[in-house]
Short mmCIF file of C-alpha atoms in Angstrom, two decimals:
data_model
loop_
_atom_site.label_atom_id
_atom_site.label_comp_id
_atom_site.label_asym_id
_atom_site.label_seq_id
_atom_site.Cartn_x
_atom_site.Cartn_y
_atom_site.Cartn_z
CA MET A 80 58.61 134.77 74.87
CA THR A 81 60.95 137.17 76.55
CA SER A 82 64.00 135.05 75.67
CA ILE A 83 63.05 135.47 72.06
CA LEU A 84 62.75 139.21 72.38
CA ILE A 85 66.10 139.42 74.12
CA ALA A 86 67.67 137.41 71.33
CA PHE A 87 66.00 139.53 68.79
CA ALA A 88 67.18 142.73 70.64
CA VAL A 89 70.72 141.54 70.92
CA VAL A 90 71.18 140.58 67.24
CA THR A 91 69.54 143.67 66.11
CA ALA A 92 71.70 145.78 68.41
CA VAL A 93 74.88 144.01 67.22
CA GLY A 94 73.70 144.49 63.68
CA LEU A 95 72.92 148.23 64.24
CA ILE A 96 76.20 148.92 66.06
CA ALA A 97 78.10 147.21 63.32
CA GLY A 98 76.25 149.17 60.68
CA VAL A 99 76.72 152.50 62.36
CA LEU A 100 80.43 151.86 62.88
CA LEU A 101 80.82 150.92 59.21
CA ALA A 102 78.94 154.07 58.14
CA LEU A 103 81.10 156.17 60.36
CA ALA A 104 84.20 154.36 59.13
CA SER A 105 83.30 154.93 55.50
CA TYR A 106 82.87 158.62 56.29
CA PHE A 107 86.04 159.13 58.36
CA LEU A 108 88.25 156.58 56.53
CA SER A 109 87.15 157.47 52.97
CA VAL A 110 90.07 158.15 50.66
CA PRO A 111 89.61 161.24 48.43
CA GLU A 112 89.75 160.25 44.81
CA ASN A 113 92.49 161.81 42.71
CA GLU A 114 91.05 164.52 40.44
CA THR A 115 93.01 163.26 37.47
CA THR A 116 91.79 159.71 38.16
CA LYS A 117 88.22 161.01 37.96
CA LYS A 118 88.74 162.93 34.71
CA VAL A 119 90.50 159.87 33.00
CA ARG A 120 87.72 157.65 34.32
CA GLU A 121 85.18 159.78 32.54
CA CYS A 122 87.04 159.36 29.27
CA LEU A 123 86.95 155.52 29.47
CA PRO A 124 83.96 153.65 28.06
CA GLY A 125 83.08 152.01 31.33
CA ILE A 126 82.33 148.48 30.09
CA ASN A 127 85.03 147.05 32.52
CA CYS A 128 86.17 144.55 29.91
CA GLY A 129 89.78 144.17 31.18
CA ALA A 130 91.29 144.42 27.63
CA CYS A 131 93.95 146.88 29.14
CA GLY A 132 95.06 144.38 31.58
CA TYR A 133 93.53 146.03 34.66
CA ASN A 134 90.40 144.91 36.70
CA GLY A 135 88.00 147.36 35.01
CA CYS A 136 87.97 150.95 33.90
CA ASP A 137 88.31 152.33 37.58
CA GLU A 138 91.56 150.47 38.00
CA TYR A 139 92.89 151.50 34.70
CA ALA A 140 92.09 155.18 35.27
CA LYS A 141 93.78 154.85 38.62
CA ALA A 142 96.81 153.32 37.03
CA ILE A 143 97.12 156.06 34.40
CA ALA A 144 96.78 158.80 36.98
CA GLU A 145 98.97 157.40 39.72
CA ASP A 146 101.48 154.85 38.27
CA GLY A 147 101.87 156.39 34.82
CA ALA A 148 100.41 153.44 32.87
CA LYS A 149 100.23 153.74 29.04
CA THR A 150 97.43 155.80 27.63
CA ASN A 151 96.61 153.71 24.66
CA LEU A 152 95.70 150.42 26.31
CA CYS A 153 92.00 150.74 25.95
CA VAL A 154 91.22 148.67 22.80
CA PRO A 155 87.43 149.16 22.70
CA GLY A 156 87.78 152.83 22.99
CA ALA A 157 90.30 152.99 20.20
CA ASP A 158 92.02 156.18 19.10
CA SER A 159 89.38 158.59 20.22
CA VAL A 160 89.61 157.52 23.88
CA ALA A 161 93.37 157.40 23.85
CA ALA A 162 93.27 161.00 22.50
CA ASP A 163 90.87 162.20 25.16
CA ILE A 164 93.11 160.57 27.96
CA ALA A 165 96.19 162.22 26.36
CA ASN A 166 94.32 165.47 26.46
CA VAL A 167 93.55 165.13 30.13
CA LEU A 168 97.08 164.42 30.98
CA GLY A 169 98.52 166.92 28.58
CA VAL A 170 100.71 164.32 26.77
CA GLU A 171 100.91 163.37 23.19
CA ALA A 172 98.24 160.85 21.98
CA GLU A 173 99.42 157.40 21.08
CA ASP A 174 97.95 155.18 18.51
CA VAL A 175 95.80 152.21 19.52
CA VAL A 176 96.14 148.94 17.68
CA GLU A 177 92.43 148.00 17.11
CA MET A 178 91.92 144.36 17.54
CA MET A 179 89.03 141.90 16.96
CA ALA A 180 88.35 138.49 18.18
CA PHE A 181 87.72 135.41 15.93
CA VAL A 182 86.71 131.90 16.74
CA GLY A 183 89.36 129.57 15.21
CA CYS A 184 86.90 126.72 14.40
CA ASN A 185 84.56 125.93 11.66
CA GLY A 186 83.63 122.44 12.83
CA HIS A 187 79.81 123.06 12.71
CA SER A 188 77.37 120.13 13.16
CA GLY A 189 77.36 119.32 9.43
CA VAL A 190 81.02 118.36 9.32
CA THR A 191 81.78 116.89 12.70
CA GLN A 192 80.37 114.09 14.85
CA LYS A 193 79.60 113.74 18.50
CA THR A 194 81.35 110.96 20.31
CA ASN A 195 79.21 111.12 23.54
CA ASN A 196 76.07 112.79 24.60
CA TYR A 197 76.54 115.59 27.18
CA ASN A 198 73.53 116.39 29.35
CA GLY A 199 75.31 118.48 32.12
CA VAL A 200 75.45 122.12 32.83
CA ASN A 201 75.25 124.01 29.56
CA THR A 202 78.61 125.73 29.77
CA CYS A 203 81.86 125.17 27.78
CA SER A 204 84.00 125.09 30.95
CA ALA A 205 81.76 122.28 32.36
CA ALA A 206 81.48 120.32 29.07
CA SER A 207 85.35 120.59 28.41
CA MET A 208 86.04 118.83 31.69
CA ILE A 209 84.45 115.49 30.73
CA TYR A 210 86.67 113.81 28.18
CA GLY A 211 87.42 117.20 26.59
CA GLY A 212 83.74 117.71 25.58
CA PRO A 213 81.25 115.72 23.45
CA ASN A 214 82.67 116.55 20.04
CA SER A 215 84.86 114.19 18.01
CA CYS A 216 87.44 116.93 17.56
CA LYS A 217 88.90 117.64 21.03
CA TYR A 218 90.36 121.03 19.90
CA GLY A 219 87.24 122.59 18.43
CA CYS A 220 84.44 124.84 19.67
CA LEU A 221 82.00 123.37 22.08
CA GLY A 222 79.27 125.72 21.16
CA CYS A 223 77.83 126.25 24.61
CA GLY A 224 78.42 129.96 24.49
CA ASP A 225 80.61 130.80 27.38
CA CYS A 226 82.17 133.52 25.07
CA ALA A 227 78.67 134.80 24.14
CA VAL A 228 77.90 135.26 27.89
CA ALA A 229 81.17 137.11 28.48
CA CYS A 230 80.71 139.43 25.53
CA PRO A 231 80.01 142.93 26.73
CA VAL A 232 78.60 144.09 23.34
CA ASP A 233 76.71 140.88 22.22
CA ALA A 234 78.84 140.38 19.19
CA ILE A 235 78.90 136.61 19.47
CA CYS A 236 76.10 134.30 18.33
CA LEU A 237 75.78 130.63 18.33
CA ALA A 238 74.82 128.67 15.20
CA ASP A 239 75.17 125.00 14.16
CA GLY A 240 77.14 124.16 17.32
CA ILE A 241 79.93 126.75 17.02
CA ALA A 242 80.31 130.41 18.02
CA HIS A 243 80.54 133.18 15.44
CA ILE A 244 81.82 136.64 16.16
CA ASN A 245 80.57 139.57 14.22
CA PRO A 246 83.68 141.50 13.39
CA LYS A 247 81.75 144.72 12.91
CA ILE A 248 80.42 144.77 16.39
CA CYS A 249 83.47 143.24 18.10
CA ILE A 250 85.51 145.82 20.09
CA GLY A 251 88.46 143.59 20.59
CA CYS A 252 88.28 143.48 24.40
CA GLY A 253 89.42 139.94 24.67
CA MET A 254 86.80 138.85 27.40
CA CYS A 255 85.86 135.73 25.24
CA VAL A 256 89.44 134.84 24.79
CA LYS A 257 89.83 134.45 28.48
CA LYS A 258 86.71 132.51 28.90
CA CYS A 259 87.23 129.85 26.17
CA PRO A 260 88.36 126.67 27.82
CA LYS A 261 89.71 125.43 24.33
CA ASN A 262 91.75 128.60 23.67
CA ILE A 263 90.53 128.86 20.22
CA ILE A 264 89.40 132.41 20.25
CA LYS A 265 92.26 134.69 19.35
CA LEU A 266 92.70 138.54 19.03
CA ILE A 267 93.84 139.73 15.63
CA PRO A 268 94.43 143.22 14.22
CA GLN A 269 91.15 144.75 12.74
CA THR A 270 92.94 145.21 9.47
CA ALA A 271 93.38 141.38 9.02
CA LYS A 272 91.46 139.74 6.27
CA VAL A 273 92.38 136.05 6.43
CA THR A 274 92.06 133.66 9.40
CA VAL A 275 92.82 129.92 9.93
CA MET A 276 89.51 128.48 11.08
CA CYS A 277 91.00 125.33 12.77
CA ASN A 278 92.99 124.54 15.83
CA ASN A 279 93.32 120.79 15.34
CA LYS A 280 97.05 119.79 15.92
CA GLU A 281 96.50 116.11 14.94
CA LYS A 282 98.01 114.68 11.82
CA GLY A 283 96.10 115.34 8.55
CA GLY A 284 94.23 111.97 8.24
CA ALA A 285 93.09 111.93 11.91
CA ALA A 286 91.98 115.56 11.74
CA ARG A 287 90.05 115.09 8.51
CA LYS A 288 88.26 112.00 9.89
CA LYS A 289 86.89 114.07 12.81
CA CYS A 290 86.11 117.29 10.93
CA GLN A 291 85.97 117.76 7.13
CA ASN A 292 86.80 121.55 7.67
CA ALA A 293 90.05 120.71 9.56
CA CYS A 294 93.52 121.98 8.77
CA ILE A 295 95.40 118.93 7.57
CA GLY A 296 98.85 120.50 7.68
CA CYS A 297 99.44 120.06 3.94
CA LYS A 298 101.75 123.16 3.88
CA LYS A 299 100.16 124.31 0.49
CA CYS A 300 99.41 127.81 2.10
CA GLU A 301 102.90 128.05 3.48
CA LEU A 302 104.48 127.34 0.07
CA ASN A 303 102.12 129.63 -1.82
CA CYS A 304 102.30 132.48 0.57
CA PRO A 305 104.34 135.33 -1.16
CA SER A 306 105.27 137.11 2.12
CA GLY A 307 106.23 134.06 4.18
CA ALA A 308 103.52 134.89 6.69
CA ILE A 309 102.11 131.34 7.11
CA LYS A 310 103.90 128.72 8.94
CA VAL A 311 102.64 125.18 9.51
CA GLU A 312 103.60 123.89 12.97
CA ASN A 313 102.25 120.77 14.78
CA ASN A 314 100.17 120.13 11.73
CA LEU A 315 98.29 123.36 11.91
CA ALA A 316 98.78 126.68 9.85
CA THR A 317 99.27 129.83 11.77
CA ILE A 318 99.37 133.37 10.31
CA ASP A 319 101.86 135.96 11.29
CA TYR A 320 99.88 139.16 11.01
CA SER A 321 102.76 141.44 11.08
CA LYS A 322 103.88 139.90 7.64
CA CYS A 323 100.53 139.12 6.08
CA THR A 324 99.48 141.36 3.27
CA ASN A 325 95.85 140.17 2.91
CA CYS A 326 96.45 138.86 -0.50
CA GLY A 327 94.17 135.83 -0.01
CA LEU A 328 96.22 133.33 -1.93
CA CYS A 329 96.38 130.92 1.00
CA ALA A 330 92.49 130.82 1.20
CA GLU A 331 92.48 129.98 -2.54
CA VAL A 332 94.76 127.14 -2.39
CA CYS A 333 93.65 125.58 0.91
CA PRO A 334 92.17 122.16 -0.07
CA THR A 335 89.87 121.91 2.99
CA LYS A 336 88.88 125.61 2.86
CA CYS A 337 89.89 126.10 6.42
CA ILE A 338 91.39 129.44 5.74
CA HIS A 339 88.71 131.99 5.56
CA ILE A 340 88.50 135.47 4.13
CA ILE A 341 86.79 137.92 6.35
CA ASN A 342 84.30 140.24 4.56
CA MET B 241 106.74 127.54 81.51
CA ASP B 242 103.90 125.08 81.32
CA ALA B 243 101.67 127.75 79.84
CA PHE B 244 104.19 128.60 77.12
CA LYS B 245 104.60 124.98 76.37
CA SER B 246 100.85 124.38 75.97
CA LEU B 247 100.76 127.55 73.64
CA VAL B 248 103.56 125.96 71.50
CA ILE B 249 101.62 122.74 71.35
CA ILE B 250 98.44 124.62 70.33
CA LEU B 251 100.24 126.54 67.50
CA LEU B 252 102.04 123.39 66.15
CA SER B 253 99.21 121.12 66.26
CA SER B 254 96.86 123.57 64.66
CA VAL B 255 99.40 124.04 61.85
CA PHE B 256 100.22 120.38 61.22
CA VAL B 257 97.96 117.82 62.94
CA ASP B 258 94.72 119.68 62.97
CA ASN B 259 95.12 121.45 59.61
CA TYR B 260 91.73 122.93 58.86
CA VAL B 261 91.91 122.49 55.08
CA LEU B 262 93.55 119.07 54.88
CA THR B 263 92.01 117.23 57.91
CA ARG B 264 88.75 119.08 58.53
CA PHE B 265 87.87 120.04 54.97
CA LEU B 266 87.06 123.64 55.87
CA GLY B 267 87.99 126.42 53.47
CA ILE B 268 88.14 124.06 50.57
CA CYS B 269 86.87 126.78 48.13
CA PRO B 270 89.88 129.05 48.25
CA PHE B 271 92.05 126.02 48.52
CA LEU B 272 90.98 124.70 45.05
CA GLY B 273 90.10 128.16 43.65
CA VAL B 274 93.06 130.40 44.42
CA SER B 275 95.99 127.90 44.44
CA LYS B 276 96.83 127.97 40.67
CA LYS B 277 99.66 130.36 41.30
CA LEU B 278 102.17 130.62 44.06
CA ASP B 279 101.80 134.40 44.72
CA SER B 280 98.01 134.37 44.80
CA ALA B 281 98.14 131.39 47.24
CA VAL B 282 100.55 133.27 49.54
CA GLY B 283 98.35 136.36 49.27
CA MET B 284 95.24 134.49 50.19
CA GLY B 285 97.08 132.69 53.02
CA VAL B 286 98.30 136.01 54.54
CA ALA B 287 94.78 137.46 54.22
CA VAL B 288 93.07 134.57 55.87
CA THR B 289 95.69 134.39 58.71
CA PHE B 290 95.14 138.08 59.43
CA VAL B 291 91.27 137.95 59.28
CA MET B 292 91.26 134.79 61.51
CA VAL B 293 93.42 136.43 64.21
CA VAL B 294 91.41 139.57 64.27
CA ALA B 295 88.08 137.85 64.08
CA THR B 296 88.93 135.57 67.03
CA ALA B 297 90.09 138.68 69.06
CA VAL B 298 86.56 140.22 68.49
CA THR B 299 84.34 137.08 68.62
CA TRP B 300 85.79 135.65 71.83
CA PRO B 301 84.86 138.59 74.01
CA ILE B 302 81.51 138.91 72.36
CA GLN B 303 80.79 135.14 73.29
CA HIS B 304 81.99 135.28 76.73
CA TYR B 305 80.83 138.75 77.89
CA ILE B 306 77.72 139.34 75.77
CA LEU B 307 76.22 136.11 74.59
CA ASN B 308 76.99 133.80 77.61
CA SER B 309 75.89 136.41 80.12
CA MET B 310 72.52 136.64 78.48
CA ASN B 311 72.17 132.85 77.75
CA LEU B 312 72.23 133.43 74.05
CA GLY B 313 74.85 130.88 73.30
CA TYR B 314 72.71 129.42 70.51
CA MET B 315 72.80 132.80 68.61
CA GLN B 316 76.50 132.37 68.23
CA THR B 317 76.63 131.43 64.48
CA ILE B 318 74.35 134.28 63.30
CA VAL B 319 76.13 136.89 65.46
CA PHE B 320 79.52 135.62 64.50
CA ILE B 321 78.79 135.76 60.78
CA LEU B 322 77.43 139.32 61.23
CA VAL B 323 80.39 140.54 63.29
CA ILE B 324 83.13 138.84 61.03
CA ALA B 325 81.41 140.31 57.88
CA ALA B 326 81.34 143.85 59.33
CA LEU B 327 84.85 143.47 60.65
CA VAL B 328 86.39 142.43 57.31
CA GLN B 329 84.79 145.45 55.67
CA PHE B 330 86.02 147.69 58.47
CA ILE B 331 89.55 146.24 58.07
CA GLU B 332 89.49 146.75 54.37
CA MET B 333 88.53 150.44 54.78
CA ALA B 334 91.21 151.07 57.41
CA LEU B 335 93.89 149.26 55.33
CA LYS B 336 92.93 151.48 52.34
CA LYS B 337 93.32 154.65 54.37
CA PHE B 338 96.34 153.83 56.47
CA ILE B 339 98.46 151.04 54.81
CA PRO B 340 97.59 151.39 50.99
CA SER B 341 100.48 148.98 50.13
CA LEU B 342 99.10 146.21 52.24
CA HIS B 343 95.56 146.90 50.93
CA LYS B 344 96.98 146.44 47.39
CA ALA B 345 98.83 143.30 48.22
CA LEU B 346 95.80 141.66 49.99
CA GLY B 347 93.56 142.99 47.15
CA VAL B 348 90.53 141.05 46.25
CA TYR B 349 91.17 138.38 48.76
CA LEU B 350 90.01 140.33 51.75
CA PRO B 351 86.39 140.65 50.72
CA LEU B 352 86.41 137.09 49.38
CA ILE B 353 87.04 135.54 52.82
CA THR B 354 84.23 137.54 54.55
CA THR B 355 82.08 134.53 54.59
CA ASN B 356 84.75 131.77 54.45
CA CYS B 357 83.83 128.77 56.54
CA ALA B 358 87.25 128.25 57.95
CA VAL B 359 87.21 131.74 59.44
CA LEU B 360 83.89 131.20 61.04
CA GLY B 361 84.94 127.53 61.96
CA VAL B 362 87.96 128.60 63.92
CA ALA B 363 86.12 131.30 65.75
CA ILE B 364 83.38 128.80 66.79
CA ASN B 365 85.72 125.89 67.54
CA ASN B 366 87.98 128.00 69.86
CA ILE B 367 84.88 128.40 72.04
CA ASN B 368 82.73 125.25 71.56
CA GLU B 369 85.20 122.45 70.83
CA HIS B 370 88.48 123.53 72.53
CA GLN B 371 87.11 125.97 75.14
CA TYR B 372 90.44 127.87 74.93
CA ASN B 373 90.95 131.02 76.94
CA PHE B 374 91.63 134.29 75.09
CA ILE B 375 95.38 134.00 74.55
CA GLN B 376 95.06 130.26 73.55
CA SER B 377 92.31 131.23 71.14
CA ILE B 378 94.48 133.88 69.47
CA ILE B 379 97.44 131.45 69.21
CA ASN B 380 95.14 128.72 67.72
CA SER B 381 93.71 131.02 65.14
CA LEU B 382 97.22 132.07 64.11
CA GLY B 383 98.15 128.44 63.86
CA VAL B 384 95.13 127.61 61.78
CA GLY B 385 95.77 130.57 59.50
CA LEU B 386 99.45 129.54 59.10
CA GLY B 387 98.32 125.97 58.39
CA PHE B 388 95.90 127.19 55.75
CA MET B 389 98.85 129.16 54.07
CA LEU B 390 101.12 126.07 54.33
CA ALA B 391 98.48 123.92 52.61
CA MET B 392 97.81 126.63 49.84
CA VAL B 393 101.61 126.96 49.18
CA LEU B 394 102.21 123.24 48.99
CA PHE B 395 99.27 122.69 46.88
CA SER B 396 100.06 125.38 44.39
CA GLY B 397 103.44 123.92 43.91
CA MET B 398 101.84 120.56 43.22
CA ARG B 399 99.42 122.19 40.73
CA GLN B 400 102.13 123.75 38.87
CA LYS B 401 103.93 120.35 38.74
CA ILE B 402 100.74 118.81 37.39
CA GLN B 403 100.36 121.43 34.75
CA GLU B 404 103.81 120.77 33.33
CA SER B 405 103.54 116.99 33.29
CA GLU B 406 101.72 114.76 30.88
CA ILE B 407 98.78 113.05 32.48
CA PRO B 408 96.03 110.87 30.86
CA GLU B 409 93.51 112.78 29.00
CA SER B 410 90.54 111.68 31.26
CA PHE B 411 92.38 113.01 34.33
CA LYS B 412 93.17 116.44 33.05
CA GLY B 413 91.74 119.47 34.91
CA LEU B 414 89.55 118.89 37.91
CA PRO B 415 90.11 114.98 38.61
CA ALA B 416 93.91 115.43 38.71
CA THR B 417 93.53 118.45 41.10
CA LEU B 418 91.18 116.61 43.43
CA ILE B 419 93.36 113.53 43.48
CA ALA B 420 96.39 115.62 44.35
CA ALA B 421 94.41 117.27 47.11
CA SER B 422 93.63 113.92 48.55
CA PHE B 423 97.38 112.85 48.38
CA ILE B 424 98.43 115.96 50.28
CA SER B 425 95.73 115.52 52.74
CA LEU B 426 96.88 111.83 53.25
CA ALA B 427 100.37 113.07 53.82
CA PHE B 428 99.32 115.40 56.60
CA PHE B 429 97.70 112.51 58.53
CA GLY B 430 101.34 111.41 59.04
CA PHE B 431 101.82 114.24 61.56
CA GLY B 432 99.14 112.69 63.86
CA GLY B 433 100.55 112.00 67.46
CA ILE B 434 103.94 113.69 66.70
CA ILE B 435 103.30 117.09 68.28
CA GLU B 436 102.07 115.60 71.72
CA ASN B 437 105.29 113.55 72.02
CA LEU B 438 107.61 116.30 71.05
CA PHE B 439 107.62 117.80 74.52
CA LYS B 440 107.78 114.80 76.76
#
């Protein structure tokens, strides 16, 4: 009995000593936070999305105050936050390019097939490791919703086996872009109106067999685009948003309707 | 001179022959998780080496002067986990205060290795398996840490090579990584018996 008590006492004592030392250390070794950092931090939205390229709002505030990072990197906060930060620092406000994310895949369960049954852990990162996922198209959305879990504002919903992003709610933080194992979620300017809803780089026939909504690389959009914003590379159309004028001609001529107009 | 020779043997054999990651399979999690890029592999290696040496310097006296004198050797694991976790937290605070540049470089890796099995493993093996004295324990921890870093750096190089090469679809991702890990582990078994014969 005594041996148990001794063991109990020793471990408790070690734990207590460690705890007290840590408490003392946190008091004596604490680094006072910079005043500017605190003020800048109060301007930021605090969702820790990482769109600015730093690990959360605290890090970004620190980088602005101490290392002179740019004030317009907070995409979710948009112009108002950038203006607030500029106000705190006493510099001129810079414009923020507002972005939104879209899922570049329209291969819903009605137009694609499954090649195998996946019964494992229900995440895209796990599903994509086994033969690139259960879908016939190895480029497309797996529909397990890793992006929806990552989204800080619940802008992503899953329907018919693919993820949809509501452009009205999306804040353009890019959390989902980092999570997607297929790299089909992309950030585009909020002013954009047309998107290519396909990522299949296979030749037209092969792509079409796997998904009726696939881009077949026919180059009709490229030929019809009046501003030369669309290029077809590797059998896949891509839009250069710096040239795109949102005329919507490409969506009209696309034979498989894989170019969509955002409402 | 003999003492020095034995220390060199301990150091070299813990780096090459008795590599904790590749021959004992301890610390596999950071080995697979943080070896995608060379700079993060080096950062993790430095942090692990640092924590291993400091943890051994603290746990060895605790075992010999507190636990053994009270016949509490069996409480080793629990006490060590407690002490190492507190120690790493303390080191992090101290670094933040006194050497901010090092704190920034080690970054997220310090709290990550608080509960790493390789750190606990080396602290326990110094006492139970090898029964080293204090200096030998410190040297062994240093060697294990360096061995960990060596494995991380080599493996990150291999992974970068894998990423650039074309491999069969079914091997992409985790399978190729695990096979590469087994190859590099196999290669390290070639060091067996070399170190003991170096100083004959």
